[in-house]
Amino acid sequence: MAGRASDRVYAQLRQAIDQGMIVPGQRLLEVEVAERFAVSRTPVREALIRLAREGVLEKAERGFGVPHDDRRTFFERIDARRLLDVEIARLAALATAQTAPRDTLEAELAAAEAAHADDEPQAFAQAHYALRDAVRVLAGNRLLARCAELVDDSFRVGRERLYAVEAYRDLTLKADRQLVEAIRSGDADAAVSATHLFLDAIEQVGQRRPD
């Protein structure tokens, strides 16, 4: 029972964070979260600790909070993605050239394009990250996938605000198209190049961020 309650609290907290209902600087106390979800403090504690381990929350005074996405964290994330995403893209292209299905990639790319056209940042973010998940599945390395998911989790709060900017959605969608085409063609070099170009572009965006 406690395990199921913990999973439910975990899922609902993640959704609230994704949707901006819980923001950086807002403190989450066990007793308040327990009252909110009408459960005991034990499953709440388990859910909060789980979210902290995933980097979605951080320990704060007398509770937990959503971390601020500062300049240093932004560039640390880019460095981590250069180590992870490039290899994942390469492996996904090689796997697709052999046996892996492509339908999921095509569907998520179409969903991202539709959300972009409809100016729906939240739907765009969901489709883009679903596409990234599909690429990780195609790559076939579960440890690499898990590490990449942890890096993505550290950006859950800021991504919808960023995707509210049409130019950034354009940039992201262009990179997604290039990556899907490279994977569809089984071209590992093109998949690596598309990933590097995208990371270079978002690094330039980061250079304009205030300290």
PDB file of C-alpha atoms in Angstrom:
ATOM      1  CA  MET A   1       0.000   0.000   0.000  1.00  0.00           C
ATOM      2  CA  ALA A   2       2.764   2.447   0.967  1.00  0.00           C
ATOM      3  CA  GLY A   3       4.599   1.668  -2.246  1.00  0.00           C
ATOM      4  CA  ARG A   4       1.558   2.451  -4.395  1.00  0.00           C
ATOM      5  CA  ALA A   5       0.887   5.655  -2.461  1.00  0.00           C
ATOM      6  CA  SER A   6       4.509   6.674  -2.881  1.00  0.00           C
ATOM      7  CA  ASP A   7       4.326   6.074  -6.645  1.00  0.00           C
ATOM      8  CA  ARG A   8       1.156   8.152  -6.872  1.00  0.00           C
ATOM      9  CA  VAL A   9       2.649  11.066  -4.926  1.00  0.00           C
ATOM     10  CA  TYR A  10       5.827  10.831  -6.986  1.00  0.00           C
ATOM     11  CA  ALA A  11       3.934  10.963 -10.285  1.00  0.00           C
ATOM     12  CA  GLN A  12       1.716  13.849  -9.201  1.00  0.00           C
ATOM     13  CA  LEU A  13       4.644  15.880  -7.891  1.00  0.00           C
ATOM     14  CA  ARG A  14       6.556  15.359 -11.121  1.00  0.00           C
ATOM     15  CA  GLN A  15       3.547  16.491 -13.107  1.00  0.00           C
ATOM     16  CA  ALA A  16       3.160  19.586 -10.932  1.00  0.00           C
ATOM     17  CA  ILE A  17       6.833  20.443 -11.429  1.00  0.00           C
ATOM     18  CA  ASP A  18       6.617  19.859 -15.196  1.00  0.00           C
ATOM     19  CA  GLN A  19       3.604  22.154 -15.449  1.00  0.00           C
ATOM     20  CA  GLY A  20       5.215  24.929 -13.408  1.00  0.00           C
ATOM     21  CA  MET A  21       2.831  24.523 -10.478  1.00  0.00           C
ATOM     22  CA  ILE A  22       5.843  24.022  -8.208  1.00  0.00           C
ATOM     23  CA  VAL A  23       8.562  26.569  -8.910  1.00  0.00           C
ATOM     24  CA  PRO A  24      12.202  27.123  -7.885  1.00  0.00           C
ATOM     25  CA  GLY A  25      12.426  28.520  -4.373  1.00  0.00           C
ATOM     26  CA  GLN A  26       9.148  26.967  -3.288  1.00  0.00           C
ATOM     27  CA  ARG A  27       9.691  24.704  -0.290  1.00  0.00           C
ATOM     28  CA  LEU A  28       8.039  21.302  -0.031  1.00  0.00           C
ATOM     29  CA  LEU A  29       7.444  20.060   3.500  1.00  0.00           C
ATOM     30  CA  GLU A  30       6.465  16.466   4.207  1.00  0.00           C
ATOM     31  CA  VAL A  31       3.498  17.369   6.373  1.00  0.00           C
ATOM     32  CA  GLU A  32       2.075  19.828   3.823  1.00  0.00           C
ATOM     33  CA  VAL A  33       2.493  17.430   0.902  1.00  0.00           C
ATOM     34  CA  ALA A  34       0.901  14.651   2.962  1.00  0.00           C
ATOM     35  CA  GLU A  35      -2.118  16.852   3.651  1.00  0.00           C
ATOM     36  CA  ARG A  36      -2.340  17.855   0.005  1.00  0.00           C
ATOM     37  CA  PHE A  37      -2.485  14.255  -1.218  1.00  0.00           C
ATOM     38  CA  ALA A  38      -4.331  12.834   1.798  1.00  0.00           C
ATOM     39  CA  VAL A  39      -1.652  10.267   2.615  1.00  0.00           C
ATOM     40  CA  SER A  40       0.698   9.608   5.516  1.00  0.00           C
ATOM     41  CA  ARG A  41       4.157  11.159   5.648  1.00  0.00           C
ATOM     42  CA  THR A  42       5.937   7.875   4.844  1.00  0.00           C
ATOM     43  CA  PRO A  43       5.000   7.667   1.131  1.00  0.00           C
ATOM     44  CA  VAL A  44       5.573  11.412   0.824  1.00  0.00           C
ATOM     45  CA  ARG A  45       9.067  11.051   2.255  1.00  0.00           C
ATOM     46  CA  GLU A  46       9.791   8.193  -0.150  1.00  0.00           C
ATOM     47  CA  ALA A  47       8.563  10.207  -3.131  1.00  0.00           C
ATOM     48  CA  LEU A  48      10.548  13.319  -2.176  1.00  0.00           C
ATOM     49  CA  ILE A  49      13.748  11.335  -1.660  1.00  0.00           C
ATOM     50  CA  ARG A  50      13.240   9.608  -5.002  1.00  0.00           C
ATOM     51  CA  LEU A  51      12.798  12.941  -6.774  1.00  0.00           C
ATOM     52  CA  ALA A  52      15.909  14.295  -5.057  1.00  0.00           C
ATOM     53  CA  ARG A  53      17.952  11.298  -6.189  1.00  0.00           C
ATOM     54  CA  GLU A  54      16.831  11.986  -9.745  1.00  0.00           C
ATOM     55  CA  GLY A  55      17.882  15.632  -9.507  1.00  0.00           C
ATOM     56  CA  VAL A  56      14.339  16.960  -9.827  1.00  0.00           C
ATOM     57  CA  LEU A  57      14.403  18.249  -6.230  1.00  0.00           C
ATOM     58  CA  GLU A  58      17.167  19.223  -3.837  1.00  0.00           C
ATOM     59  CA  LYS A  59      17.369  19.154  -0.057  1.00  0.00           C
ATOM     60  CA  ALA A  60      16.394  22.493   1.443  1.00  0.00           C
ATOM     61  CA  GLU A  61      15.896  23.845   4.943  1.00  0.00           C
ATOM     62  CA  ARG A  62      13.400  21.560   6.699  1.00  0.00           C
ATOM     63  CA  GLY A  63      12.259  20.069   3.417  1.00  0.00           C
ATOM     64  CA  PHE A  64      12.912  19.928  -0.317  1.00  0.00           C
ATOM     65  CA  GLY A  65      12.781  22.425  -3.162  1.00  0.00           C
ATOM     66  CA  VAL A  66      13.069  22.707  -6.931  1.00  0.00           C
ATOM     67  CA  PRO A  67      16.644  23.753  -7.791  1.00  0.00           C
ATOM     68  CA  HIS A  68      17.293  27.004  -9.627  1.00  0.00           C
ATOM     69  CA  ASP A  69      18.616  26.557 -13.154  1.00  0.00           C
ATOM     70  CA  ASP A  70      21.583  28.917 -13.000  1.00  0.00           C
ATOM     71  CA  ARG A  71      24.298  29.587 -15.569  1.00  0.00           C
ATOM     72  CA  ARG A  72      26.731  27.075 -14.097  1.00  0.00           C
ATOM     73  CA  THR A  73      24.135  24.303 -14.105  1.00  0.00           C
ATOM     74  CA  PHE A  74      23.244  25.110 -17.707  1.00  0.00           C
ATOM     75  CA  PHE A  75      26.798  24.612 -18.949  1.00  0.00           C
ATOM     76  CA  GLU A  76      27.380  21.548 -16.787  1.00  0.00           C
ATOM     77  CA  ARG A  77      24.330  20.032 -18.451  1.00  0.00           C
ATOM     78  CA  ILE A  78      25.709  20.800 -21.915  1.00  0.00           C
ATOM     79  CA  ASP A  79      29.020  19.128 -21.018  1.00  0.00           C
ATOM     80  CA  ALA A  80      27.171  16.050 -19.779  1.00  0.00           C
ATOM     81  CA  ARG A  81      25.046  15.909 -22.913  1.00  0.00           C
ATOM     82  CA  ARG A  82      28.138  16.031 -25.108  1.00  0.00           C
ATOM     83  CA  LEU A  83      29.344  12.892 -23.366  1.00  0.00           C
ATOM     84  CA  LEU A  84      25.999  11.087 -23.486  1.00  0.00           C
ATOM     85  CA  ASP A  85      23.807  12.290 -26.346  1.00  0.00           C
ATOM     86  CA  VAL A  86      26.450  12.004 -29.051  1.00  0.00           C
ATOM     87  CA  GLU A  87      27.104   8.335 -28.307  1.00  0.00           C
ATOM     88  CA  ILE A  88      23.385   7.614 -27.942  1.00  0.00           C
ATOM     89  CA  ALA A  89      22.720   9.173 -31.359  1.00  0.00           C
ATOM     90  CA  ARG A  90      25.504   7.103 -32.926  1.00  0.00           C
ATOM     91  CA  LEU A  91      24.235   3.854 -31.419  1.00  0.00           C
ATOM     92  CA  ALA A  92      20.641   4.634 -32.420  1.00  0.00           C
ATOM     93  CA  ALA A  93      21.659   5.180 -36.047  1.00  0.00           C
ATOM     94  CA  LEU A  94      23.612   1.933 -36.114  1.00  0.00           C
ATOM     95  CA  ALA A  95      20.744   0.018 -34.521  1.00  0.00           C
ATOM     96  CA  THR A  96      18.218   1.418 -36.976  1.00  0.00           C
ATOM     97  CA  ALA A  97      20.464   0.473 -39.871  1.00  0.00           C
ATOM     98  CA  GLN A  98      20.138  -3.135 -38.691  1.00  0.00           C
ATOM     99  CA  THR A  99      16.774  -4.028 -37.158  1.00  0.00           C
ATOM    100  CA  ALA A 100      15.303  -1.290 -34.960  1.00  0.00           C
ATOM    101  CA  PRO A 101      11.817   0.115 -35.814  1.00  0.00           C
ATOM    102  CA  ARG A 102      11.410   3.757 -36.741  1.00  0.00           C
ATOM    103  CA  ASP A 103       7.695   4.340 -36.242  1.00  0.00           C
ATOM    104  CA  THR A 104       8.017   5.860 -32.765  1.00  0.00           C
ATOM    105  CA  LEU A 105      10.561   8.443 -33.908  1.00  0.00           C
ATOM    106  CA  GLU A 106       8.361   9.495 -36.809  1.00  0.00           C
ATOM    107  CA  ALA A 107       5.283   9.774 -34.585  1.00  0.00           C
ATOM    108  CA  GLU A 108       6.990  11.900 -31.936  1.00  0.00           C
ATOM    109  CA  LEU A 109       8.562  14.162 -34.551  1.00  0.00           C
ATOM    110  CA  ALA A 110       5.121  14.693 -36.096  1.00  0.00           C
ATOM    111  CA  ALA A 111       3.703  15.476 -32.642  1.00  0.00           C
ATOM    112  CA  ALA A 112       6.456  18.031 -32.016  1.00  0.00           C
ATOM    113  CA  GLU A 113       5.830  19.676 -35.392  1.00  0.00           C
ATOM    114  CA  ALA A 114       2.093  19.902 -34.682  1.00  0.00           C
ATOM    115  CA  ALA A 115       2.653  21.373 -31.215  1.00  0.00           C
ATOM    116  CA  HIS A 116       5.079  23.922 -32.643  1.00  0.00           C
ATOM    117  CA  ALA A 117       2.593  24.961 -35.321  1.00  0.00           C
ATOM    118  CA  ASP A 118      -0.135  25.323 -32.673  1.00  0.00           C
ATOM    119  CA  ASP A 119       2.187  27.330 -30.368  1.00  0.00           C
ATOM    120  CA  GLU A 120       1.817  24.876 -27.488  1.00  0.00           C
ATOM    121  CA  PRO A 121       5.099  24.863 -25.506  1.00  0.00           C
ATOM    122  CA  GLN A 122       4.022  22.189 -23.038  1.00  0.00           C
ATOM    123  CA  ALA A 123       2.924  19.767 -25.756  1.00  0.00           C
ATOM    124  CA  PHE A 124       6.098  20.552 -27.700  1.00  0.00           C
ATOM    125  CA  ALA A 125       8.272  19.788 -24.676  1.00  0.00           C
ATOM    126  CA  GLN A 126       6.463  16.502 -24.108  1.00  0.00           C
ATOM    127  CA  ALA A 127       6.834  15.429 -27.740  1.00  0.00           C
ATOM    128  CA  HIS A 128      10.488  16.462 -27.916  1.00  0.00           C
ATOM    129  CA  TYR A 129      11.382  14.556 -24.777  1.00  0.00           C
ATOM    130  CA  ALA A 130       9.355  11.541 -25.916  1.00  0.00           C
ATOM    131  CA  LEU A 131      11.415  11.597 -29.104  1.00  0.00           C
ATOM    132  CA  ARG A 132      14.603  11.715 -27.027  1.00  0.00           C
ATOM    133  CA  ASP A 133      13.331   8.730 -25.044  1.00  0.00           C
ATOM    134  CA  ALA A 134      12.694   6.840 -28.282  1.00  0.00           C
ATOM    135  CA  VAL A 135      16.232   7.543 -29.483  1.00  0.00           C
ATOM    136  CA  ARG A 136      17.602   6.204 -26.210  1.00  0.00           C
ATOM    137  CA  VAL A 137      15.545   3.030 -26.571  1.00  0.00           C
ATOM    138  CA  LEU A 138      16.854   2.535 -30.103  1.00  0.00           C
ATOM    139  CA  ALA A 139      20.428   2.993 -28.887  1.00  0.00           C
ATOM    140  CA  GLY A 140      19.957  -0.080 -26.724  1.00  0.00           C
ATOM    141  CA  ASN A 141      22.275   0.862 -23.848  1.00  0.00           C
ATOM    142  CA  ARG A 142      20.233   1.058 -20.651  1.00  0.00           C
ATOM    143  CA  LEU A 143      22.963   2.628 -18.523  1.00  0.00           C
ATOM    144  CA  LEU A 144      23.595   5.392 -21.051  1.00  0.00           C
ATOM    145  CA  ALA A 145      19.849   5.942 -21.268  1.00  0.00           C
ATOM    146  CA  ARG A 146      19.503   6.218 -17.502  1.00  0.00           C
ATOM    147  CA  CYS A 147      22.334   8.739 -17.255  1.00  0.00           C
ATOM    148  CA  ALA A 148      20.799  10.819 -20.051  1.00  0.00           C
ATOM    149  CA  GLU A 149      17.405  10.725 -18.323  1.00  0.00           C
ATOM    150  CA  LEU A 150      18.967  12.093 -15.140  1.00  0.00           C
ATOM    151  CA  VAL A 151      20.466  14.984 -17.108  1.00  0.00           C
ATOM    152  CA  ASP A 152      17.078  15.690 -18.704  1.00  0.00           C
ATOM    153  CA  ASP A 153      15.404  15.582 -15.291  1.00  0.00           C
ATOM    154  CA  SER A 154      17.624  18.430 -14.096  1.00  0.00           C
ATOM    155  CA  PHE A 155      15.963  20.673 -16.693  1.00  0.00           C
ATOM    156  CA  ARG A 156      12.307  19.889 -16.055  1.00  0.00           C
ATOM    157  CA  VAL A 157      11.455  23.310 -14.617  1.00  0.00           C
ATOM    158  CA  GLY A 158      12.974  25.618 -17.198  1.00  0.00           C
ATOM    159  CA  ARG A 159      12.188  23.802 -20.390  1.00  0.00           C
ATOM    160  CA  GLU A 160       8.605  25.000 -20.923  1.00  0.00           C
ATOM    161  CA  ARG A 161       9.653  28.606 -20.366  1.00  0.00           C
ATOM    162  CA  LEU A 162      12.382  28.119 -22.960  1.00  0.00           C
ATOM    163  CA  TYR A 163      10.059  26.401 -25.423  1.00  0.00           C
ATOM    164  CA  ALA A 164       7.627  29.292 -25.131  1.00  0.00           C
ATOM    165  CA  VAL A 165      10.141  31.116 -27.356  1.00  0.00           C
ATOM    166  CA  GLU A 166       9.324  30.294 -30.979  1.00  0.00           C
ATOM    167  CA  ALA A 167      12.928  30.693 -32.151  1.00  0.00           C
ATOM    168  CA  TYR A 168      14.125  28.085 -29.681  1.00  0.00           C
ATOM    169  CA  ARG A 169      11.426  25.656 -30.787  1.00  0.00           C
ATOM    170  CA  ASP A 170      12.549  26.265 -34.380  1.00  0.00           C
ATOM    171  CA  LEU A 171      16.121  25.447 -33.393  1.00  0.00           C
ATOM    172  CA  THR A 172      15.115  22.310 -31.515  1.00  0.00           C
ATOM    173  CA  LEU A 173      12.782  21.057 -34.226  1.00  0.00           C
ATOM    174  CA  LYS A 174      15.408  21.561 -36.927  1.00  0.00           C
ATOM    175  CA  ALA A 175      17.854  19.457 -34.917  1.00  0.00           C
ATOM    176  CA  ASP A 176      15.209  16.800 -34.278  1.00  0.00           C
ATOM    177  CA  ARG A 177      14.477  16.537 -38.011  1.00  0.00           C
ATOM    178  CA  GLN A 178      18.176  16.177 -38.820  1.00  0.00           C
ATOM    179  CA  LEU A 179      18.644  13.524 -36.155  1.00  0.00           C
ATOM    180  CA  VAL A 180      15.597  11.500 -37.197  1.00  0.00           C
ATOM    181  CA  GLU A 181      16.691  11.618 -40.837  1.00  0.00           C
ATOM    182  CA  ALA A 182      20.188  10.441 -39.895  1.00  0.00           C
ATOM    183  CA  ILE A 183      18.780   7.581 -37.820  1.00  0.00           C
ATOM    184  CA  ARG A 184      16.285   6.691 -40.549  1.00  0.00           C
ATOM    185  CA  SER A 185      19.193   6.468 -43.000  1.00  0.00           C
ATOM    186  CA  GLY A 186      21.396   4.514 -40.609  1.00  0.00           C
ATOM    187  CA  ASP A 187      24.039   7.245 -40.924  1.00  0.00           C
ATOM    188  CA  ALA A 188      25.916   7.304 -37.625  1.00  0.00           C
ATOM    189  CA  ASP A 189      28.242  10.131 -38.687  1.00  0.00           C
ATOM    190  CA  ALA A 190      25.289  12.345 -39.612  1.00  0.00           C
ATOM    191  CA  ALA A 191      23.569  11.532 -36.310  1.00  0.00           C
ATOM    192  CA  VAL A 192      26.693  12.539 -34.394  1.00  0.00           C
ATOM    193  CA  SER A 193      27.053  15.721 -36.451  1.00  0.00           C
ATOM    194  CA  ALA A 194      23.403  16.706 -35.912  1.00  0.00           C
ATOM    195  CA  THR A 195      23.774  16.247 -32.167  1.00  0.00           C
ATOM    196  CA  HIS A 196      26.974  18.286 -32.003  1.00  0.00           C
ATOM    197  CA  LEU A 197      25.453  21.102 -34.058  1.00  0.00           C
ATOM    198  CA  PHE A 198      22.417  21.274 -31.782  1.00  0.00           C
ATOM    199  CA  LEU A 199      24.519  21.330 -28.614  1.00  0.00           C
ATOM    200  CA  ASP A 200      26.726  24.046 -30.134  1.00  0.00           C
ATOM    201  CA  ALA A 201      23.615  26.097 -30.876  1.00  0.00           C
ATOM    202  CA  ILE A 202      22.123  25.828 -27.395  1.00  0.00           C
ATOM    203  CA  GLU A 203      25.520  26.569 -25.891  1.00  0.00           C
ATOM    204  CA  GLN A 204      25.447  29.866 -27.790  1.00  0.00           C
ATOM    205  CA  VAL A 205      22.007  30.514 -26.306  1.00  0.00           C
ATOM    206  CA  GLY A 206      23.526  29.919 -22.889  1.00  0.00           C
ATOM    207  CA  GLN A 207      26.288  32.420 -23.527  1.00  0.00           C
ATOM    208  CA  ARG A 208      23.622  35.129 -23.547  1.00  0.00           C
ATOM    209  CA  ARG A 209      22.213  34.091 -20.179  1.00  0.00           C
ATOM    210  CA  PRO A 210      22.843  36.427 -17.230  1.00  0.00           C
ATOM    211  CA  ASP A 211      24.995  35.147 -14.375  1.00  0.00           C
TER     212      ASP A 211
END
